[in-house]
Coordinates of C-alpha atoms in Angstrom, one line a residue:
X1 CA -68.0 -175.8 167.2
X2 CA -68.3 -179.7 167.3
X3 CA -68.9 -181.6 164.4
X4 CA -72.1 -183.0 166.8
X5 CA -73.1 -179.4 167.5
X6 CA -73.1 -178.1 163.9
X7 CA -74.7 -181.5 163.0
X8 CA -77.6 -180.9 165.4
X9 CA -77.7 -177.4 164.7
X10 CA -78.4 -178.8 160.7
X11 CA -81.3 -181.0 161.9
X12 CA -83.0 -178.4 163.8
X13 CA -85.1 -175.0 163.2
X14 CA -85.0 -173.2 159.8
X15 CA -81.8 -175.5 158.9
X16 CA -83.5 -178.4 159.0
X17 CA -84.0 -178.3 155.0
X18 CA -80.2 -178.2 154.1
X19 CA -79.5 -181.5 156.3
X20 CA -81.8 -182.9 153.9
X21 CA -81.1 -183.8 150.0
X22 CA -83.9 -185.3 148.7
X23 CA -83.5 -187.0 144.7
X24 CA -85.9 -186.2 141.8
X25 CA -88.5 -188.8 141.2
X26 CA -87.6 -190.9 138.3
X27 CA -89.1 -191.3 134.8
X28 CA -90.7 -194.4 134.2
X29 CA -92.1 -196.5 131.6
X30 CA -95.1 -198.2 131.4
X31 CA -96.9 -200.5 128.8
X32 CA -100.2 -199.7 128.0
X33 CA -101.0 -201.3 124.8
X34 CA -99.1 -204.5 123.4
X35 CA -99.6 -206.4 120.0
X36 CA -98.1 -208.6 117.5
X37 CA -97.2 -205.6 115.2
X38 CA -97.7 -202.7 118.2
X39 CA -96.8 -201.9 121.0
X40 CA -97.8 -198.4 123.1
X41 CA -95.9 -197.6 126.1
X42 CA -95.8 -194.5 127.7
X43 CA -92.9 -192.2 129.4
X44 CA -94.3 -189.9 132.9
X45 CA -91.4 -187.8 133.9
X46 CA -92.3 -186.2 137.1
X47 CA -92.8 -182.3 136.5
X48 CA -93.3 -182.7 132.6
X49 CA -95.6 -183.7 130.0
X50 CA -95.6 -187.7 129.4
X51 CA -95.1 -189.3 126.3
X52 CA -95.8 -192.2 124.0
X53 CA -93.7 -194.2 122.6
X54 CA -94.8 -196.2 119.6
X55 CA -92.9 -199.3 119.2
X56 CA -94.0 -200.2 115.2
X57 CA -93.1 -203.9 114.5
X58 CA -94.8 -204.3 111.3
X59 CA -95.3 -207.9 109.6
X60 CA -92.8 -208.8 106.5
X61 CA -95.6 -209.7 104.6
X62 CA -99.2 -208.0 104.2
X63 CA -101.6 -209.1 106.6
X64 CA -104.1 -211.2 104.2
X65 CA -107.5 -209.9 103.9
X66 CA -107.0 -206.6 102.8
X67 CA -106.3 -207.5 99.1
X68 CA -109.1 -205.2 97.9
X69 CA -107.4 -202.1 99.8
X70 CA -103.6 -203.0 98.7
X71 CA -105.0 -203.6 94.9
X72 CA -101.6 -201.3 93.0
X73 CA -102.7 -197.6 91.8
X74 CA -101.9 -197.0 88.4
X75 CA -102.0 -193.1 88.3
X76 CA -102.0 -192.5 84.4
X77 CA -105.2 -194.2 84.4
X78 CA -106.8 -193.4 87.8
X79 CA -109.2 -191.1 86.0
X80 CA -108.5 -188.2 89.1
X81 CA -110.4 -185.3 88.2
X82 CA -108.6 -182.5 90.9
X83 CA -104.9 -181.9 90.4
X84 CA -102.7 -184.6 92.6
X85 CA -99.2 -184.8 93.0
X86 CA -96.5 -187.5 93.2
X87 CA -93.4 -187.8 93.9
X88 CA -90.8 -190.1 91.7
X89 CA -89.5 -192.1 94.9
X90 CA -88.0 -195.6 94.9
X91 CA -89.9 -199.1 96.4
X92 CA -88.4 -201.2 98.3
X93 CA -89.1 -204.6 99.7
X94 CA -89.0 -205.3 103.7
X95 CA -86.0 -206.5 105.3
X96 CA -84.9 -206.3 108.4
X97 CA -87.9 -203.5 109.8
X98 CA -90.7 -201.5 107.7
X99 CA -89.3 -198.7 109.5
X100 CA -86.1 -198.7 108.2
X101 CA -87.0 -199.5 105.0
X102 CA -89.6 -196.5 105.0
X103 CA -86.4 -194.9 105.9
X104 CA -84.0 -195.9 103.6
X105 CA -87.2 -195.3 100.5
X106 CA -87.5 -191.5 101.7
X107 CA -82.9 -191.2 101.6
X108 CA -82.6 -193.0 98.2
X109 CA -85.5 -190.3 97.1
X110 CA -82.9 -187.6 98.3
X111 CA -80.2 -189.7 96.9
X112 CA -81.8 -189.1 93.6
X113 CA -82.2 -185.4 93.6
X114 CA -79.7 -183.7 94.7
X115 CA -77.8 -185.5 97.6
X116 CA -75.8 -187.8 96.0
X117 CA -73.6 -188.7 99.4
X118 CA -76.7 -190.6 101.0
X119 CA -75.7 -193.4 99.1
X120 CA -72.1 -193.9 97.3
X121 CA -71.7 -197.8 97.0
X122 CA -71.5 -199.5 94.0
X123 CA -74.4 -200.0 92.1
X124 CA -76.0 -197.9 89.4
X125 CA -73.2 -195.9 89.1
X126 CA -73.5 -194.6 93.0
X127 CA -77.6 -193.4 92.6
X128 CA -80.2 -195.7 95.0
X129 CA -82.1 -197.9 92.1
X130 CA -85.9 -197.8 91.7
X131 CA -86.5 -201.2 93.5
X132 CA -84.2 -203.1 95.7
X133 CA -84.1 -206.2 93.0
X134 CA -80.7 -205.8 91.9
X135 CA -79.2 -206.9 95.5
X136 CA -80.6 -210.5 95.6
X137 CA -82.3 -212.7 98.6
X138 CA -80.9 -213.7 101.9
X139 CA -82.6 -216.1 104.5
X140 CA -82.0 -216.3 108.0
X141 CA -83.3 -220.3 108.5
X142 CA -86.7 -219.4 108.7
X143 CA -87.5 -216.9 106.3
X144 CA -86.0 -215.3 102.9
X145 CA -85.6 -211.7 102.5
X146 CA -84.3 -209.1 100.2
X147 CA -81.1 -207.2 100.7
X148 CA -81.3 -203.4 101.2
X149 CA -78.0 -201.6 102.2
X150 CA -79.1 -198.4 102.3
X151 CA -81.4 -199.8 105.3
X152 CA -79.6 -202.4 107.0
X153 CA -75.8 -203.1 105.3
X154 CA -74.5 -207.0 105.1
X155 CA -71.4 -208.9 104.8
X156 CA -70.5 -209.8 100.7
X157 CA -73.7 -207.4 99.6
X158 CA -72.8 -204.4 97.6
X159 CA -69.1 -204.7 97.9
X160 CA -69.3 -204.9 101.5
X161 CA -66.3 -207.3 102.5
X162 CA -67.3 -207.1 106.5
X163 CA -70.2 -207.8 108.8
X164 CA -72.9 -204.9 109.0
X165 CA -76.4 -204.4 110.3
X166 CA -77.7 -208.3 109.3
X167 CA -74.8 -209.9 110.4
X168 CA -74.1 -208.1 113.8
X169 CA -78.5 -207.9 115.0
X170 CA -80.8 -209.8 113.5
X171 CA -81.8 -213.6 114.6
X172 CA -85.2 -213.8 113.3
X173 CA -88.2 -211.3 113.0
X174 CA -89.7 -210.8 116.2
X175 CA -86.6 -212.0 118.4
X176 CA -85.9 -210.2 121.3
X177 CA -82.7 -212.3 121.7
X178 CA -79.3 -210.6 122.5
X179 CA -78.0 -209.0 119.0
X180 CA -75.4 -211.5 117.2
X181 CA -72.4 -209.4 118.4
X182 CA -73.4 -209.9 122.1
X183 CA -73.6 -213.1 122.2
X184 CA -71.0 -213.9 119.6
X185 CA -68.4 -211.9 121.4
X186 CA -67.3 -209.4 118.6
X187 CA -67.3 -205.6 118.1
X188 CA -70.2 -204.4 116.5
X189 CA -69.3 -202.7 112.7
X190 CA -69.1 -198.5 112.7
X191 CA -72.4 -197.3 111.4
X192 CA -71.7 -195.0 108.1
X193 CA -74.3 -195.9 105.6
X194 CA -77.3 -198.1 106.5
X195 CA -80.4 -195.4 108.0
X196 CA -81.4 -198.8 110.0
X197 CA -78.6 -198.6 112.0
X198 CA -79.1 -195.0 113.3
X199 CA -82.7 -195.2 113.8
X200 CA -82.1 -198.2 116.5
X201 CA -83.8 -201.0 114.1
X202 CA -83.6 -204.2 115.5
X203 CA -81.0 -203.6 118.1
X204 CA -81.9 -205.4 121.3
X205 CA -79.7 -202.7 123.3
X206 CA -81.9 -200.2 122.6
X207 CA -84.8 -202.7 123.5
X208 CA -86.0 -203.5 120.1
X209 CA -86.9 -206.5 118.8
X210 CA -85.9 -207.8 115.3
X211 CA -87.9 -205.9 113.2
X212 CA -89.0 -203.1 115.5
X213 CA -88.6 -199.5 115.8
X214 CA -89.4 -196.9 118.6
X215 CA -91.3 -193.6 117.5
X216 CA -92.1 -190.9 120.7
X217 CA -95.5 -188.8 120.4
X218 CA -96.5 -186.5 122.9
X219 CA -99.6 -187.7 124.9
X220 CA -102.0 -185.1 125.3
X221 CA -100.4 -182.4 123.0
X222 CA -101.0 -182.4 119.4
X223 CA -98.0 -180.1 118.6
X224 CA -94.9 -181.7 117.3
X225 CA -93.0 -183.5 119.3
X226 CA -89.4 -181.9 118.1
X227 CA -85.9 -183.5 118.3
X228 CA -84.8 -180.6 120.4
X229 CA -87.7 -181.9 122.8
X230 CA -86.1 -185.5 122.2
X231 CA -83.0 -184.3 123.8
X232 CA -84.8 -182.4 126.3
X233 CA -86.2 -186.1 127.5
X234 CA -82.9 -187.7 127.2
X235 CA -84.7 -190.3 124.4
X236 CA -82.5 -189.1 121.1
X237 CA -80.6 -192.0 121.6
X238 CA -83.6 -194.5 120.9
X239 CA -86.3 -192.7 118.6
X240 CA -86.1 -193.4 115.4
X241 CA -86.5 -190.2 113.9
X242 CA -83.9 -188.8 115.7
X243 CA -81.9 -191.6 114.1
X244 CA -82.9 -190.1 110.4
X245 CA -81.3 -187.2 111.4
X246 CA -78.5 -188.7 112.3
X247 CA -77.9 -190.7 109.6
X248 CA -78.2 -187.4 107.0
X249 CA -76.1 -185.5 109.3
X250 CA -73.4 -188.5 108.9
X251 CA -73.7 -188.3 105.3
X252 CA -72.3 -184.4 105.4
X253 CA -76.0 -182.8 105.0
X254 CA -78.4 -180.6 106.9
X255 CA -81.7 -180.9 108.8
X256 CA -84.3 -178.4 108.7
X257 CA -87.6 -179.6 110.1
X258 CA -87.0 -182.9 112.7
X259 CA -90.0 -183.6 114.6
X260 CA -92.6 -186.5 115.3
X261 CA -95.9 -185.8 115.5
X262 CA -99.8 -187.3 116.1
X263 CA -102.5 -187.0 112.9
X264 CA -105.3 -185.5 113.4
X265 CA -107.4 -188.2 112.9
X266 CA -106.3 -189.4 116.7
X267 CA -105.5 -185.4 118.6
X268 CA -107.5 -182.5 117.1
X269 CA -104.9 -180.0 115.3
X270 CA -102.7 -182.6 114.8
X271 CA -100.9 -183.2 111.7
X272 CA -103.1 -183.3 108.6
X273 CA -103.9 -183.4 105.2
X274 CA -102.8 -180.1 104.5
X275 CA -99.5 -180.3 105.9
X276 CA -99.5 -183.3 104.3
X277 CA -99.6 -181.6 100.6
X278 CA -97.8 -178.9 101.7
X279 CA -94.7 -181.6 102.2
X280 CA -95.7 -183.8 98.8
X281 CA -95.7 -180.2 97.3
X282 CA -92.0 -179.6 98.9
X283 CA -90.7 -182.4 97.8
X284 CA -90.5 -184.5 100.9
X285 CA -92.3 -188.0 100.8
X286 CA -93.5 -188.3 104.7
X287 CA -93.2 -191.1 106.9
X288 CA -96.7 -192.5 108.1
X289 CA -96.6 -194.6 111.5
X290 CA -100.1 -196.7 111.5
X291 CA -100.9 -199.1 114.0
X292 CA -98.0 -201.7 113.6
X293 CA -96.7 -200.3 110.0
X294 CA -94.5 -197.7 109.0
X295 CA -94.9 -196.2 105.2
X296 CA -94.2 -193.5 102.5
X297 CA -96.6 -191.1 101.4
X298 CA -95.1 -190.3 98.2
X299 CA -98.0 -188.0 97.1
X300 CA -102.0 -187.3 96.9
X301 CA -105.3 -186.5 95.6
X302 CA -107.7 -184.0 96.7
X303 CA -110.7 -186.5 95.6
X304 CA -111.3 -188.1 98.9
X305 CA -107.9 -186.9 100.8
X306 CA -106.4 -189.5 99.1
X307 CA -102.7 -190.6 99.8
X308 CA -100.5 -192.7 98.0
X309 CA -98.0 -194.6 99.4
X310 CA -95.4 -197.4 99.5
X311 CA -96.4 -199.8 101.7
X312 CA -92.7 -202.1 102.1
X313 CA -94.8 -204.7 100.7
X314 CA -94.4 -204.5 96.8
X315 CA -92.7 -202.2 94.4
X316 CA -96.5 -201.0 93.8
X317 CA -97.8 -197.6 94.5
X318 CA -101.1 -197.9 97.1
X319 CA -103.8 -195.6 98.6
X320 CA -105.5 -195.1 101.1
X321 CA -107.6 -192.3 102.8
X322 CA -105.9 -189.9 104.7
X323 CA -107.0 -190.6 109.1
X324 CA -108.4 -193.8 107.8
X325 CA -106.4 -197.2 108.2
X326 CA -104.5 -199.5 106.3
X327 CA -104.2 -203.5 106.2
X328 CA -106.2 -203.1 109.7
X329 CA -103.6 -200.9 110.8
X330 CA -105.1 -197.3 112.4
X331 CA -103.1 -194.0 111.3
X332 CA -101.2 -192.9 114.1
X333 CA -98.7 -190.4 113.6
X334 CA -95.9 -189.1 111.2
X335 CA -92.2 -189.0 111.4
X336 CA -90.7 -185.3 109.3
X337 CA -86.7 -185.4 108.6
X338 CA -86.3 -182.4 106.4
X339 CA -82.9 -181.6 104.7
X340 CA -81.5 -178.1 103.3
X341 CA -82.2 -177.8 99.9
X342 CA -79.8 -179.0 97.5
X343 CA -78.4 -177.4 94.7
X344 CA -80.7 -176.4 91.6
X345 CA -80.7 -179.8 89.5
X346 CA -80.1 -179.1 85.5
X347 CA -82.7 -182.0 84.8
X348 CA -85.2 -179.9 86.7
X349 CA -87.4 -180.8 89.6
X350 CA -88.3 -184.3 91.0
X351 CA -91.4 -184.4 90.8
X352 CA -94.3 -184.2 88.5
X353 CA -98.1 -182.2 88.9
X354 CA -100.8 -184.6 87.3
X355 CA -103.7 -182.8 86.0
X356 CA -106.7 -185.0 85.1
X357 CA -109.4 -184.5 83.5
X358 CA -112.0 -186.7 82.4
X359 CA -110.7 -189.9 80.6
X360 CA -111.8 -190.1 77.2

């Protein structure tokens, strides 16, 4: 037969299909919501649940008018009269993107019981310190930060001798300039040991600004959205829990639980309060995403579904009610990177159970 026969035997009858290839629809992104600190934009895959992505860009400094709300928790003399439970996790200052700071908060409180490779520079003998003092200030010509390396590594900080997450992608907060090493023509550094790096902070190839980080939610589903699903979506390169995982399994450990998922104070049967203790009660601090902030829970009180938190602000401990909102900010979702558990620890567990009565 002909190559014209056979091709007009394709295009006709029953055949007609196979003469014809026709391509998948493609995803495609679209912004619904966009703010100075957020930024909601949402994924539609043909075929397949859509999702949310929550670009947080929280603010450096606390927005002002919320003095009142941010006032520090002392917890020995909070007069709580349920048990509550904290855990003994480090404060650190912003730099470079709440997110990763939350991040880096969450891995020095690993660092500090039980997985002593999350961090392994120099200072205080190789453990993460309390507070993120000890490193000095930086300023990029418009504003002076803090130096964290555990979030975001820089050149002749901590023993570092070349250029690292500062140095290679941040111009200024907000900027949504080419990185440094784009436009400076060098190779960016390896990423080892700054959680920043992994979870996409402030890299404008992954489309975030300086300062920003990307979160995934599903839309209309209030079950987790897991990092298997990530991969599923092809989106474990740019969420930024995804990244924490990433960044533990560099460090030689584990992940158990990996997911993102909406509270239940925006889906019903979303996350809650109870998983919520259930994780304090673990030993996990948990990542909160609110409306253009990302924080640490680092533990709670019954009396009013309290949580207290780290807000990247201060070295302070802070509440606020759990669904409720923060600095303005809406509680939106949480962000669980669980590890193996670590050895038995001769000094004994991590954290403490307060039981408060009535103060005298």
């Amino acid at each position: 037969m002909s190559l014209g026969l056979l091709l007009l035997f394709l295009g006709c009858g029953p055949y007609a299909a196979m003469a014809e290839v026709t391509a998948p629809a493609p995803s495609s992104m679209e912004t619904i919501q966009s703010g100075k600190y957020f930024t909601l934009k949402r994924l539609t895959t043909p075929g397949r649940p859509s999702l949310d992505a929550l670009v947080i860009s929280g603010p450096p400094t606390p927005p002002p008018g919320y003095e009142e709300q941010r006032a520090p928790v002392d917890l020995a003399k909070a007069g709580l009269k349920a048990a509550s439970m904290t855990l003994t996790t480090p404060a650190y200052n912003w730099v470079f993107g709440c997110s990763a700071v939350s991040g880096s908060m969450i891995a020095a409180y690993y660092d500090r019981t039980g997985y002593p490779n999350i961090y392994t520079g120099p200072t205080g003998g190789g453990v993460m310190p309390l507070d993120n003092s000890v490193w000095g200030t930086w300023s990029d010509g418009y504003s002076t930060y803090p130096n964290l390396p555990l979030a975001a590594s820089h050149n002749g900080v901590d023993g570092r001798a070349i250029k690292g997450s500062i140095d290679d992608y941040w111009v200024q907060y907000g900027s949504s300039a080419s990185d440094p090493y784009i436009t400076g023509g060098w190779t960016q550094h390896t990423w080892s040991d700054a959680i920043g790096d992994y979870m996409k902070t402030s890299q404008s190839a992954y489309s975030n600004t300086d300062g920003s980080t990307t979160f995934y939610t599903w839309v209309s589903s209030a079950t987790p959205l897991t990092c298997a699903d990530m991969e599923s979506y092809s989106i474990d390169t740019v969420d930024g829990t995804y990244g924490r995982k990433l960044f533990y399994e560099a460090r030689g450990y584990t992940i158990t639980d990996c997911y993102n998922q909406k509270t239940d104070n925006t889906i019903t049967g979303g996350f809650s309060f109870a998983q919520y203790k259930a994780e304090i009660d673990a030993g996990n601090p948990v990542m909160i995403n609110v409306e253009g902030h990302t924080m640490v829970g680092v533990g709670y009180d019954d009396t009013g579904n309290t949580v207290y938190l780290h807000d990247t602000w201060d070295y302070n401990t802070h509440a606020m009610a759990w669904g409720d909102s923060y600095s303005g900010m809406t509680m939106l979702s949480v962000s669980i990177v669980n590890l193996t558990a670590a050895p038995p620890s001769p000094q004994g567990q991590p954290w403490e159970l307060l039981l408060m009565g009535d103060e005298e």
